[in-house]
Structures are given as C-alpha cells and as structure tokens.
Amino acid sequence: MVQLSTIVFGGLGLLTSGAKAALTVNLDDEASIKAAAALVAEDLLTFYHGDEPGQVPGILPGPPPDGDYYWWIGGAMWGALLDYRHYTGDKDYDKLITDAILFQTGPDEDFMPPNWTASMGNDDQGFWALTAMLAAETAYTDPEPDQAQWLSLAQAVFNEQTHEDRRVPSGRCKGGLRWQVYPSNNGYKYINTIANGCYFNIGARLARYTGNDTYAELASNTWDILTNLGYVDEDWNVYDGAHLPDCTDVNKAQFSYNAALLLQGCAFMYNHTDGAAEWEERINGLLNRTLEFFFPEGIAVERACEPGNCNTDMTSYKGYMHRWLASTSQLAPFTVDRIMPVLKTSTAAAVKQCTGGDNGRFCGFHWDTGVFDNIVGAGQQMNVLGALSSLLTVKAAAPVTNTTGGTSVGNANAGSDETVVTQPVEVTTGDRAGAGFITVLFIAGAMGAFAWMSFD
Ligand SMILES: *[C@@H]1O[C@H](CO)[C@@H](O)[C@H](O)[C@H]1NC(C)=O
Ligand SMILES: *[C@@H]1O[C@H](CO)[C@@H](O)[C@H](O)[C@H]1NC(C)=O
Ligand SMILES: *[C@@H]1O[C@H](CO)[C@@H](O)[C@H](O)[C@H]1NC(C)=O
Ligand SMILES: *[C@@H]1O[C@H](CO)[C@@H](O)[C@H](O)[C@H]1NC(C)=O
Ligand SMILES: *[C@@H]1O[C@H](CO)[C@@H](O)[C@H](O)[C@H]1NC(C)=O
C-alpha cells in the first residue's frame, strides 16, 4: 500500500511539473510568513518516516549507511518544529512531536536509549535536551504523568553531564566536557565547543526557568573554561575545539551553531541575572562577530564549509543560528534592532532559492547565490523553517519560567546515578551477537568522528 501510493504521488508530481510554484512570501505580512512556513514544515516532514509502520519514531532515516542522518538531528528537528509551533500557533504536528520525543528518552528518561548509546556524544544527547527545554519554555502540552516530563528530561541530561565521569579530571583542560561519552569512541579526547556549549546553554536556561542559581554557577564555570582555553578568542571568534592532553591544538574552524548556541546561552544568563554587565558585554561581542562573520552580505553563510564541503550535519546549522539569534532578541531586548533586520534579509534570500523538488518549492542550501542548488534534505528545510518562523519572534511570548506560566514538572535529581562504563564487558559466547552489534555501532560512531576530525 505504501509503495503504491508513493507511485501514484510520484506520477502526479511528474504530470503537474509544468505548474510548479516556487515558495513565495511577503515578509512584511505575518499571515504570509505563516502560510509559507506551513508549506516548508510540510515539506520537511516528507523526510520523516518514523510514524510509519515498522519505522523508529523520533529519528530521521539513518544513521549512515542506513540513511543520511545521525540520531541527534532528529532531536534538533523536533526543536525546529516546536519553535515553529510557538511562533505560528500551528498545532497540527503535536502528536507527531510528542510521540517522537518520548520514544527516544530511553529507560532512564535521559535521552540515552540503548540503541544509540554506543556512539553517544554529549552534544547528541545535548540537542535532545535543548528540545525538551524548549518544550518546557514554550509551555508545550505536558506528557501524561506516567511519562517523562520536559523539564525533568533537560535536568537529567544536565546532571549526567555535570558528573566528573564525563569530564577531564586534571591538567589545562580540567573540567571540560568531553565530546564523546565513551572512551572507546574516537572523540573521547576531543574537548569541543558544541558539547560544552549545549551544557552551558541548558544550564543557563535551567537557571532562568527554575530560579536555582546552582545551574547558573555551573553554566558560568563552563563559560570560563571555554574562554580560558581560547575557544572564544579576544575578537569573539568561536572555534571548534581541541584535543587532550593540553587543548592547545585549537581547531579554528568556525561553525555558526557554536557561536549562536553560546550567544543564546549568554542571553539567558543576562536575562536570569536581570541584565548583569558581564553578560551584556559577552552578548555584544558575540553578536557583533556573529553578524559580521556569518552574514557577510546580510545572508547566512556556513563559512567553514560552504560552498562545497558541508556534510549532512553542517547543512542544518544556519537554521539553529536564525532561531537562537531570534531568541536572543527576546531575552536581551536591547539587541532586537541589530538582529531582526539581518534575519529578514537572510530569510528573503533563503526563500528565493526554494524552487526545487517535485512541487517546485523545496529549498537548497546556498542562500547567497539566489538559485536552487538541486540538493534537498531535512537540514535545508529545517533552515528555512527556522528562518521564516523566527521572523515572528517579536510578537511571540518570551520563554516561560516556573513562576510565569511554565507547568512542566521537574526533578532536580533526575538522571542516572550509574557512572559511565569505562571498560568493555567481558563477552561470553552467548553474548557474541549482541557484542557484534555494539561493535558495528562503535565503528559508526568512529566514522562520524572522522568526518569531524578531518577539519583538524
Ligand atoms: C531500537 O532498535 C529497534 C530495532 O531496530 C527498534 O525496533 C526500536 O524501535 C529502536 N528504539 C529506539 C528508541 O530507537
Ligand atoms: C521552581 O523551581 C524551583 C527549583 O526547582 C523550586 O524550588 C520552586 O518551588 C519552583 N517554583 C514553582 C512555582 O513551582
Ligand atoms: C538546584 O540544582 C542543584 C543542581 O542540580 C540541585 O542539586 C539542587 O537540589 C537544586 N535545588 C533545588 C531547590 O531544586
Ligand atoms: C528578560 O526577558 C523578558 C522577556 O522578553 C524581557 O521583558 C525583559 O526585559 C528581559 N530582561 C532584561 C534585563 O532585559
Ligand atoms: C557592537 O556593535 C555595536 C553597534 O554596531 C557597537 O556600538 C558596539 O561598540 C560593538 N560592541 C563590541 C563589544 O564590539
């Protein structure tokens, strides 16, 4: 049945190809932005099959070689759809979103499902936690009481990543959060900005949401680690990371999501502290450099890898940048006049190249060329969805807290008490099939790592 209907739709697509309509929108008209965003969301979800029989809820097809997408990007996609829902009020995908997130929480309700833990990075787990936190902050419908709760999920991930087993015990990189969770994975000795940035960002948001200053102190410590190691330099460039033992071999590739994740985290800290001068200064520095570096002509460019070297992961970063800049403008309103005009010119360019695919409105990745580049994917759609919906931020409610309308139930002690397994378990004959499976996962994780490491 599924295949038959695909063929029918495929045929229709061909028949109507003469009447292809590019994505059109008037960026001065709220209703027009919502209508365009709804189409982009619909096209984004053509890449998702987790709600179909026999498929795994929550994830996009993958991980490689089974499909293009790693586990984390599913979590990121639900975040993009939650922001879309919040800014537009479109509740059509609520069941899809909730089912997807809850399916991937794992038995300990901490986004460590056994299928994916062998290749788990702290950033992978972190992206799912960012989505859970966003659900709490947008007062998204709470799960049934016997299910995992949004706030508690974010706390579980934060608590586990606070644990010393995930961190560097001594030396110059002391206290840094490792990229990978397990020693057997390539990347265990890479201390990177995205893993620490997720932790910093979640901590800042937990502080603001709960009012518990312990989160703010821990987030602040991570900011200090990142700046002391020179991952954020004196000109506010944000670099990718460095290796043990000393973290001196800084990989100076600059990716938009690293800078934007730190910027948004600073905005949460600024808001939580009622406008502390140190966070204001950091916002100003990061914001100026982000706009200058990543929006050279007022249009987002993933400069470390465009035009030709972005992998599937990197193809989704611009959308996070748009969304996290928009969020910054809410939490630190003094930035709104600097941020929103740039997001608008960038979004206009993004939409202009959405002329591809069967229906003539799928988006590509190279926004500043003005033409569709003929490569479609979930990342490309997420980017434009994020860009369009972020333009509605000015009129949208700011993130709630547990005293201003937030209803998500937390648990300050959430997370597994078990420390991370550091030695492979001895394999008995009966376990071999399982161990083989794990080996495959480790290799998949290592291959993911090599893709990253090629930037060294
Ligand atoms: C784990 O993998 C099995 C086998 O593919 C699948 O049935 C199950 O839904 C997966 N669970 C998660 C949480 O991904
Ligand atoms: C908000 O969260 C904090 C920290 O968990 C807790 O002490 C406080 O009681 C919560 N407030 C409300 C209104 O739930
Ligand atoms: C505040 O957060 C810390 C760190 O997770 C936790 O240990 C503590 O119990 C929390 N306090 C309250 C009142 O929730
Ligand atoms: C914190 O965010 C709220 C909501 O956008 C805003 O009204 C308030 O002014 C912000 N606080 C500061 C210090 O800018
Ligand atoms: C950032 O840019 C603004 C506006 O262009 C300027 O006033 C400010 O001095 C800059 N701040 C920093 C820290 O570079």
XYZ file of C-alpha atoms and ligand atoms in Angstrom:
526
model
C 0.000 0.000 0.000
C 2.694 2.440 0.934
C 4.606 1.761 -2.227
C 1.518 2.060 -4.419
C 0.572 5.429 -3.033
C 4.149 6.612 -3.484
C 3.982 5.683 -7.146
C 0.687 7.492 -7.578
C 2.023 10.638 -5.969
C 5.232 10.349 -7.963
C 3.178 10.221 -11.146
C 1.129 13.214 -10.144
C 4.315 15.102 -9.407
C 5.513 14.470 -12.933
C 2.192 15.345 -14.517
C 1.914 18.640 -12.692
C 5.550 19.598 -13.087
C 4.612 22.226 -15.642
C 2.683 24.062 -12.925
C 5.469 24.190 -10.332
C 5.156 27.091 -7.942
C 8.190 28.413 -6.111
C 7.837 29.238 -2.429
C 6.542 32.806 -2.296
C 6.138 35.022 0.747
C 5.685 38.634 1.743
C 7.999 39.090 4.713
C 6.077 42.178 5.846
C 2.914 40.167 6.267
C 2.515 37.849 9.242
C -0.139 35.687 7.570
C 2.034 35.246 4.513
C 5.017 34.192 6.653
C 2.850 31.655 8.478
C 1.488 30.228 5.239
C 4.962 29.861 3.751
C 6.343 28.331 6.944
C 3.494 25.798 6.958
C 4.484 24.637 3.475
C 8.137 24.362 4.463
C 7.170 22.338 7.557
C 5.069 20.015 5.409
C 7.961 19.505 3.003
C 10.394 18.987 5.913
C 8.257 16.147 7.218
C 8.438 14.311 3.887
C 11.920 13.303 5.100
C 10.482 11.794 8.299
C 9.077 8.263 8.272
C 9.190 7.430 11.983
C 5.396 7.451 12.222
C 5.036 4.785 9.527
C 4.630 1.069 10.320
C 7.929 -0.677 11.076
C 9.868 2.580 11.403
C 11.534 4.036 14.507
C 9.725 7.085 15.929
C 11.800 10.203 16.601
C 14.630 9.761 14.148
C 15.276 10.677 10.535
C 16.480 7.893 8.204
C 19.912 6.706 9.377
C 22.417 6.608 10.832
C 24.776 6.172 7.855
C 24.997 3.853 5.992
C 21.261 3.180 6.544
C 20.343 6.771 5.804
C 21.806 10.263 5.794
C 21.012 11.331 9.322
C 22.568 10.733 12.739
C 20.395 10.316 15.829
C 20.908 13.850 17.122
C 19.430 15.618 14.136
C 16.032 14.060 14.827
C 16.112 15.757 18.219
C 17.130 19.011 16.566
C 14.244 18.767 14.099
C 11.627 18.498 16.856
C 13.112 21.678 18.326
C 12.702 23.473 14.998
C 9.085 22.309 14.856
C 8.438 23.409 18.459
C 9.696 26.900 17.654
C 7.557 26.876 14.501
C 4.524 25.853 16.596
C 5.213 28.511 19.198
C 5.626 31.346 16.696
C 2.776 30.383 14.354
C 0.306 28.616 16.655
C 0.116 25.632 14.276
C -0.709 22.634 16.488
C -1.153 20.128 13.668
C 2.029 18.245 14.498
C 1.585 17.999 18.279
C 1.016 14.262 18.379
C 3.868 13.617 15.985
C 6.264 15.788 18.017
C 5.319 14.381 21.431
C 5.391 10.751 20.289
C 8.763 11.306 18.655
C 10.479 12.908 21.644
C 9.060 10.469 24.187
C 10.079 7.458 22.091
C 13.743 8.460 22.313
C 14.000 9.240 26.042
C 15.329 5.778 26.938
C 14.586 3.698 30.072
C 16.279 6.202 32.424
C 14.388 9.177 30.920
C 17.638 10.911 29.999
C 17.928 10.620 26.194
C 20.286 7.647 26.403
C 18.240 4.992 24.566
C 20.254 1.729 24.392
C 20.119 1.636 20.577
C 22.159 4.794 20.315
C 24.310 4.989 23.445
C 27.338 3.195 21.975
C 28.036 6.129 19.668
C 26.701 8.798 22.022
C 28.255 12.255 22.106
C 27.479 14.743 24.854
C 26.370 17.087 22.071
C 23.999 14.458 20.643
C 22.329 13.978 24.000
C 22.502 17.748 24.472
C 20.495 18.517 21.333
C 17.614 16.346 22.522
C 17.801 18.115 25.899
C 17.657 21.517 24.164
C 14.426 20.377 22.549
C 12.964 19.175 25.867
C 13.910 22.510 27.461
C 12.246 24.390 24.614
C 9.088 22.348 25.159
C 9.046 23.461 28.813
C 9.761 27.099 27.894
C 7.075 27.295 25.233
C 4.564 25.747 27.658
C 4.103 22.889 25.235
C 1.471 20.330 26.288
C 2.889 18.188 29.097
C 3.091 14.408 28.627
C 0.835 12.140 30.705
C 2.042 11.982 34.339
C 3.428 8.454 33.926
C 5.679 9.618 31.072
C 8.957 11.536 31.126
C 8.438 15.293 31.643
C 10.124 18.030 29.580
C 11.894 19.844 32.412
C 12.982 16.655 34.101
C 14.482 15.371 30.835
C 16.607 18.501 30.478
C 17.684 18.235 34.127
C 18.612 14.573 33.670
C 20.942 15.365 30.784
C 22.437 18.358 32.591
C 23.039 16.358 35.778
C 24.683 13.489 33.920
C 26.936 15.899 32.058
C 27.866 17.639 35.298
C 29.239 14.310 36.537
C 33.039 14.044 36.654
C 32.974 10.834 34.606
C 32.125 12.885 31.536
C 34.820 15.472 32.193
C 38.567 15.962 32.070
C 39.992 15.215 35.557
C 43.154 17.343 35.523
C 45.545 19.475 33.529
C 44.980 22.513 31.353
C 41.564 21.289 30.071
C 40.412 20.363 33.576
C 36.651 20.312 33.937
C 36.000 20.389 30.201
C 33.158 18.211 28.951
C 34.373 15.589 26.500
C 32.842 15.364 23.041
C 32.110 11.625 23.295
C 30.631 9.869 26.314
C 32.579 6.592 25.963
C 36.379 6.115 25.994
C 36.131 3.591 23.160
C 34.863 6.256 20.757
C 37.068 8.410 18.624
C 36.439 11.875 20.006
C 36.683 10.979 23.695
C 39.834 13.105 23.831
C 38.318 15.978 21.855
C 37.039 18.748 24.116
C 34.766 20.745 21.884
C 32.652 23.837 21.884
C 29.405 22.201 20.828
C 29.305 19.703 23.720
C 30.282 22.371 26.267
C 28.033 24.906 24.524
C 24.994 22.649 24.851
C 25.762 22.202 28.551
C 26.274 25.949 29.065
C 23.071 26.784 27.186
C 20.942 24.220 29.050
C 22.391 25.336 32.397
C 21.594 28.993 31.704
C 18.051 28.053 30.755
C 17.508 25.795 33.764
C 18.706 28.664 35.960
C 16.210 31.064 34.432
C 13.369 28.546 34.346
C 13.730 27.246 37.920
C 15.446 30.215 39.576
C 18.006 27.758 41.001
C 21.377 29.543 40.943
C 23.377 26.323 41.080
C 22.642 25.917 37.359
C 23.873 29.458 36.715
C 27.124 28.802 38.589
C 27.772 25.615 36.654
C 26.987 27.329 33.349
C 29.288 30.187 34.271
C 32.111 27.747 35.031
C 31.752 26.292 31.566
C 31.862 29.744 30.004
C 35.140 30.325 31.861
C 36.564 27.020 30.627
C 35.727 27.873 27.017
C 37.255 31.332 27.166
C 40.319 30.264 29.186
C 41.093 27.604 26.593
C 40.823 30.225 23.853
C 37.861 28.584 22.128
C 36.316 32.053 22.274
C 39.116 34.480 21.474
C 39.515 38.192 22.237
C 37.830 39.121 18.945
C 34.849 36.891 19.792
C 35.636 34.267 17.200
C 34.251 30.912 18.338
C 36.398 27.916 17.420
C 35.503 24.239 17.212
C 37.598 22.614 19.963
C 40.947 20.985 20.807
C 42.394 17.671 21.975
C 43.822 16.325 25.182
C 46.205 16.418 26.828
C 46.504 20.230 26.660
C 43.727 21.537 24.427
C 46.310 23.733 22.698
C 45.775 22.421 19.138
C 42.698 24.599 18.681
C 40.777 23.703 15.532
C 39.934 27.181 14.266
C 37.013 26.158 12.082
C 34.084 28.439 12.938
C 30.610 26.956 12.699
C 27.521 29.081 13.058
C 25.806 26.844 15.587
C 28.702 27.096 18.056
C 28.623 30.886 18.097
C 24.822 31.085 18.174
C 24.492 28.497 20.956
C 26.885 30.480 23.171
C 25.187 33.759 22.280
C 21.752 32.445 23.205
C 23.162 30.983 26.429
C 24.625 34.397 27.316
C 21.215 35.963 26.632
C 19.578 33.533 29.067
C 22.256 34.359 31.669
C 21.747 38.077 31.027
C 18.019 37.714 31.497
C 18.377 35.475 34.559
C 20.706 37.993 36.210
C 18.414 40.952 35.384
C 20.912 42.386 32.975
C 24.353 41.772 34.524
C 27.029 43.868 32.792
C 29.368 40.924 32.155
C 26.725 39.041 30.189
C 25.752 42.181 28.300
C 29.348 42.606 27.207
C 29.549 38.985 26.057
C 26.306 39.326 24.122
C 27.600 42.432 22.374
C 30.876 40.830 21.448
C 29.447 37.536 20.218
C 26.580 39.227 18.411
C 28.765 41.688 16.530
C 31.149 38.983 15.433
C 28.356 36.543 14.512
C 26.585 39.075 12.306
C 29.851 40.145 10.705
C 31.266 36.676 10.113
C 28.245 34.547 9.271
C 26.107 37.133 7.447
C 28.647 38.745 5.110
C 26.021 40.321 2.814
C 23.180 40.103 5.311
C 22.693 36.474 4.246
C 23.646 33.432 6.323
C 26.683 31.540 5.035
C 28.216 28.460 6.725
C 31.662 29.773 6.034
C 33.735 26.845 7.312
C 32.294 24.504 4.695
C 30.345 26.387 2.012
C 30.350 26.187 -0.929
C 31.205 22.514 -1.315
C 32.312 20.782 1.893
C 29.367 20.755 4.269
C 28.284 17.318 5.478
C 24.671 16.498 6.343
C 25.096 17.697 9.938
C 26.562 21.039 8.886
C 23.783 21.555 6.387
C 21.400 22.194 9.271
C 23.363 24.807 11.239
C 22.040 28.016 9.665
C 18.547 27.287 10.929
C 19.742 26.994 14.529
C 21.628 30.267 14.114
C 18.498 32.080 12.934
C 16.389 30.656 15.748
C 18.928 31.293 18.509
C 19.543 34.850 17.343
C 15.789 35.464 17.404
C 15.606 34.036 20.916
C 18.499 36.304 21.951
C 16.489 39.311 20.799
C 13.671 38.339 23.195
C 15.817 37.687 26.260
C 18.115 40.659 25.688
C 15.719 43.128 24.032
C 18.485 45.714 23.549
C 19.699 43.555 20.650
C 16.462 43.400 18.686
C 17.233 46.297 16.324
C 20.559 44.757 15.408
C 19.249 41.207 14.970
C 15.881 41.331 13.252
C 16.817 43.328 10.122
C 19.614 40.850 9.365
C 17.369 37.845 9.914
C 14.948 39.419 7.461
C 17.422 39.952 4.598
C 18.806 36.481 5.197
C 15.348 34.892 5.161
C 14.444 36.716 1.952
C 17.485 35.173 0.281
C 16.681 31.773 1.769
C 13.159 31.748 0.386
C 14.229 32.969 -3.046
C 16.086 29.738 -3.774
C 13.217 27.454 -2.688
C 12.254 26.454 -6.212
C 13.186 22.766 -6.292
C 11.877 19.262 -5.818
C 8.721 17.649 -7.138
C 6.473 20.501 -6.090
C 8.861 23.255 -7.143
C 9.289 24.762 -3.684
C 11.882 22.614 -1.888
C 14.870 24.564 -0.619
C 18.588 24.133 -1.204
C 21.487 25.178 0.986
C 23.306 28.014 -0.813
C 21.190 31.022 0.108
C 23.538 33.730 -1.120
C 23.588 32.502 -4.732
C 19.896 33.195 -5.275
C 19.387 29.902 -7.124
C 18.321 26.418 -6.045
C 21.385 24.140 -5.847
C 19.499 20.938 -6.563
C 20.310 19.237 -3.234
C 17.372 18.749 -0.902
C 17.346 17.396 2.635
C 15.896 17.734 6.119
C 18.612 20.246 7.079
C 17.821 22.523 4.145
C 14.110 22.516 5.050
C 14.809 22.990 8.781
C 16.942 26.027 7.980
C 14.238 27.816 6.034
C 11.574 26.775 8.538
C 13.696 28.271 11.312
C 14.361 31.425 9.309
C 10.696 32.061 8.445
C 9.253 31.279 11.875
C 11.932 33.356 13.648
C 10.629 36.486 11.914
C 7.507 36.149 14.079
C 9.506 36.289 17.334
C 8.844 39.967 18.013
C 5.163 39.350 18.696
C 5.575 35.973 20.380
C 5.571 35.230 24.100
C 9.006 35.036 25.692
C 10.098 31.690 27.212
C 8.130 30.997 30.376
C 9.581 30.064 33.760
C 8.120 28.035 36.590
C 6.698 31.253 38.051
C 5.399 32.769 34.806
C 3.203 30.071 33.308
C 5.522 27.095 32.979
C 3.836 23.851 34.002
C 6.483 21.251 33.266
C 7.281 19.081 36.270
C 10.973 18.893 37.133
C 13.172 16.667 39.215
C 16.387 18.269 40.458
C 17.868 14.780 40.931
C 16.919 13.405 37.519
C 19.472 11.393 35.583
C 21.160 8.103 36.024
C 23.279 7.591 39.147
C 25.298 4.995 37.312
C 28.697 6.119 36.237
C 29.763 5.673 32.656
C 31.073 2.206 31.789
C 34.757 2.610 31.005
C 35.737 -0.985 30.229
C 34.064 -3.242 27.679
C 32.168 -6.017 29.460
C 33.737 -9.491 29.089
C 31.974 -11.268 26.255
C 30.601 -14.786 26.790
C 29.705 -16.978 23.830
C 26.009 -16.287 24.282
C 26.623 -12.544 24.025
C 28.502 -12.550 20.763
C 25.692 -11.493 18.520
C 24.972 -8.576 20.798
C 28.612 -7.622 21.042
C 28.905 -7.683 17.257
C 26.049 -5.245 17.077
C 27.762 -2.979 19.561
C 30.981 -3.154 17.535
C 29.128 -2.002 14.462
C 27.752 0.928 16.403
C 31.208 1.836 17.697
C 32.529 1.851 14.165
C 29.629 4.025 13.045
C 30.446 6.412 15.866
C 34.111 6.444 14.938
C 33.264 7.182 11.317
C 31.144 10.086 12.450
C 34.134 11.220 14.446
C 36.476 11.006 11.477
C 34.165 13.212 9.455
C 34.601 15.857 12.116
C 38.270 15.294 12.674
C 39.010 15.938 9.034
C 38.791 19.612 9.933
C 41.888 19.350 12.117
C 15.836 0.324 18.683
O 16.030 -0.526 17.564
C 14.974 -1.477 17.365
C 15.400 -2.386 16.218
O 15.614 -1.644 15.072
C 13.676 -0.748 17.092
O 12.617 -1.673 16.942
C 13.379 0.206 18.241
O 12.222 0.953 17.946
C 14.554 1.146 18.479
N 14.315 2.003 19.635
C 14.734 3.283 19.688
C 14.448 4.009 20.953
O 15.321 3.849 18.788
C 10.555 26.446 40.687
O 11.678 25.577 40.746
C 12.448 25.710 41.938
C 13.702 24.880 41.815
O 13.380 23.554 41.453
C 11.587 25.290 43.123
O 12.307 25.481 44.331
C 10.324 26.140 43.155
O 9.455 25.663 44.173
C 9.597 26.098 41.813
N 8.509 27.053 41.830
C 7.284 26.733 41.440
C 6.269 27.817 41.486
O 6.996 25.608 41.049
C 19.392 23.210 42.422
O 20.163 22.498 41.464
C 21.154 21.654 42.019
C 21.994 21.113 40.871
O 21.291 20.256 40.071
C 20.495 20.578 42.866
O 21.470 19.761 43.454
C 19.622 21.217 43.924
O 18.899 20.219 44.605
C 18.644 22.206 43.300
N 17.908 22.929 44.324
C 16.568 22.988 44.327
C 15.947 23.800 45.428
O 15.871 22.435 43.486
C 14.117 39.359 30.038
O 13.205 38.884 29.042
C 11.913 39.490 29.125
C 11.029 38.802 28.107
O 11.418 39.128 26.812
C 12.026 40.982 28.925
O 10.756 41.598 29.057
C 12.993 41.573 29.936
O 13.187 42.947 29.680
C 14.338 40.842 29.850
N 15.249 41.328 30.884
C 16.244 42.179 30.627
C 17.114 42.524 31.785
O 16.452 42.658 29.516
C 28.996 46.038 18.706
O 28.354 46.800 17.686
C 27.664 47.927 18.200
C 26.820 48.509 17.088
O 27.464 48.459 15.853
C 28.701 48.898 18.768
O 28.052 50.045 19.272
C 29.454 48.190 19.900
O 30.500 49.008 20.368
C 30.026 46.857 19.462
N 30.454 46.161 20.665
C 31.504 45.347 20.706
C 31.793 44.697 22.013
O 32.187 45.097 19.726
